[in-house]
XYZ file of C-alpha atoms in Angstrom:
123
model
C 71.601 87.024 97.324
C 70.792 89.414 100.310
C 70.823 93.157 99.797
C 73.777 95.282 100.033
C 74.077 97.373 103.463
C 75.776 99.558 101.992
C 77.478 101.357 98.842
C 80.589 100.302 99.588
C 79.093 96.875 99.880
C 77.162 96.396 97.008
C 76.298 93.191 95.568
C 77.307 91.933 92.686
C 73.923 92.803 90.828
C 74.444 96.303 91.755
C 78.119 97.204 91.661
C 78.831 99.420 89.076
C 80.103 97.865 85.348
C 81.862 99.065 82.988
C 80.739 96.311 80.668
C 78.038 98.163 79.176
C 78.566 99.756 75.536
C 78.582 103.364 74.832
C 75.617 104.316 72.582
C 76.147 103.028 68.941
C 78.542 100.120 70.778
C 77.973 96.429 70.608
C 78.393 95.100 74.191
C 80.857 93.110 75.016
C 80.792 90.162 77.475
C 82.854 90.214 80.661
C 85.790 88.004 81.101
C 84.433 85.156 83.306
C 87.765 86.064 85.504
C 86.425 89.554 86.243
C 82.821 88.535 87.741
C 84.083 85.621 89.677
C 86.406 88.572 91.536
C 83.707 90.830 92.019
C 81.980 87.696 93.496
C 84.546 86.788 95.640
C 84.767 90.485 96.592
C 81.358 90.865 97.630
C 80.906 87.289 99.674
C 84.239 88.464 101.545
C 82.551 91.537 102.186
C 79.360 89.941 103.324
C 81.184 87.852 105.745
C 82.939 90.617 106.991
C 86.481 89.019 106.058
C 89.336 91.183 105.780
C 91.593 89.956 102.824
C 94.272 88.759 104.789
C 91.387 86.419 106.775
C 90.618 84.867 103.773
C 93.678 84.867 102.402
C 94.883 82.716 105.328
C 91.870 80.696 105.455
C 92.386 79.827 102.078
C 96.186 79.467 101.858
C 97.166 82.058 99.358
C 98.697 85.229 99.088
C 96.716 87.826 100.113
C 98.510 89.479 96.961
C 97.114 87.061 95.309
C 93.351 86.857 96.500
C 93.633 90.519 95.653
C 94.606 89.656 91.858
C 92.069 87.409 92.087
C 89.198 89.912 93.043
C 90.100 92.226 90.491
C 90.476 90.142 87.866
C 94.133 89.825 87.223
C 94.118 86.199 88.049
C 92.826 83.196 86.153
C 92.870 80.886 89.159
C 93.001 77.471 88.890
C 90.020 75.020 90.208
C 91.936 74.312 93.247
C 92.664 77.572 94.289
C 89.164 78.924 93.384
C 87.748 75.778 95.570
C 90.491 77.055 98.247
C 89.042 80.034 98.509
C 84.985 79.259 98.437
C 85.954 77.250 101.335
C 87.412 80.100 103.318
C 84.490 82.122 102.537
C 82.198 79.283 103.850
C 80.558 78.502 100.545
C 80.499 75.737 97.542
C 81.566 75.767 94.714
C 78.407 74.971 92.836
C 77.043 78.065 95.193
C 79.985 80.175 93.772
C 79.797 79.435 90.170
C 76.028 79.731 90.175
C 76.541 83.184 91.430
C 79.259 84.171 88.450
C 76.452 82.343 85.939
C 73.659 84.257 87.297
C 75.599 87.430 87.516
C 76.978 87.229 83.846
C 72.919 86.779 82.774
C 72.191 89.603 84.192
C 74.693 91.482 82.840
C 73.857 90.255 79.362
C 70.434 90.801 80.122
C 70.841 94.350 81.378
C 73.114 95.376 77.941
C 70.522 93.748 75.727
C 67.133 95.253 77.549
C 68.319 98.369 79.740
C 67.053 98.852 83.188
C 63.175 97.680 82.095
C 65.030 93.666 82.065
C 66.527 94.382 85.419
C 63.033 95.524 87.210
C 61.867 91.893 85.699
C 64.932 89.899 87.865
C 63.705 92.253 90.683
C 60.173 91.312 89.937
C 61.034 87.592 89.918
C 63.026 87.569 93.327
């Protein structure tokens, strides 16, 4: 994925979590809901969408692309293919991103930063 331009843009490896335990806390993994929003989120972003563009693109809500981004939502296939398509992407491309992003987030609970400098190594 291409870097964030800016903090109120961040990609989905670097947007802040609060899926990481507290010291003496077992992690916990995120709802597969959540990360597909803040995927959605940040490819809307990268396109420079609005949510009512992709919402119309799409053919939802934009009430309800807005659930979906924040993780309120557990959208159907169809409505999660509706809405890859308005953001000009598969959903193979889509779902790969959610899978790579809920690695990383396991990855990152189990090592700390010293497993996230080896995904920035390997990119």
């Amino acid at each position: 994925m291409p870097a964030a331009t800016s903090p109120d843009r961040a990609g989905p490896d670097e947007a802040p979590s609060t899926h990481f335990p507290r010291s003496g806390q077992r992690a916990r993994e995120p709802l597969w809901r959540h990360v597909l929003g803040e995927q959605l989120r940040w490819l809307r972003h990268e396109r420079g969408q609005t949510l009512i563009d992709t919402a119309t693109r799409a053919g939802v809500s934009p009430q309800y692309l807005s659930e979906m981004e924040r993780g309120v939502k557990e959208p159907s296939s169809e409505m999660i293919a509706a809405v890859a398509g308005a953001l000009d992407t598969t959903l193979i491309d889509l779902t790969s991103g959610v899978a790579e992003r809920l690695r990383t987030i396991r990855c990152m609970a189990a090592s700390g930063p010293r497993c996230r400098a080896a995904y920035a190594l390997a990119a």
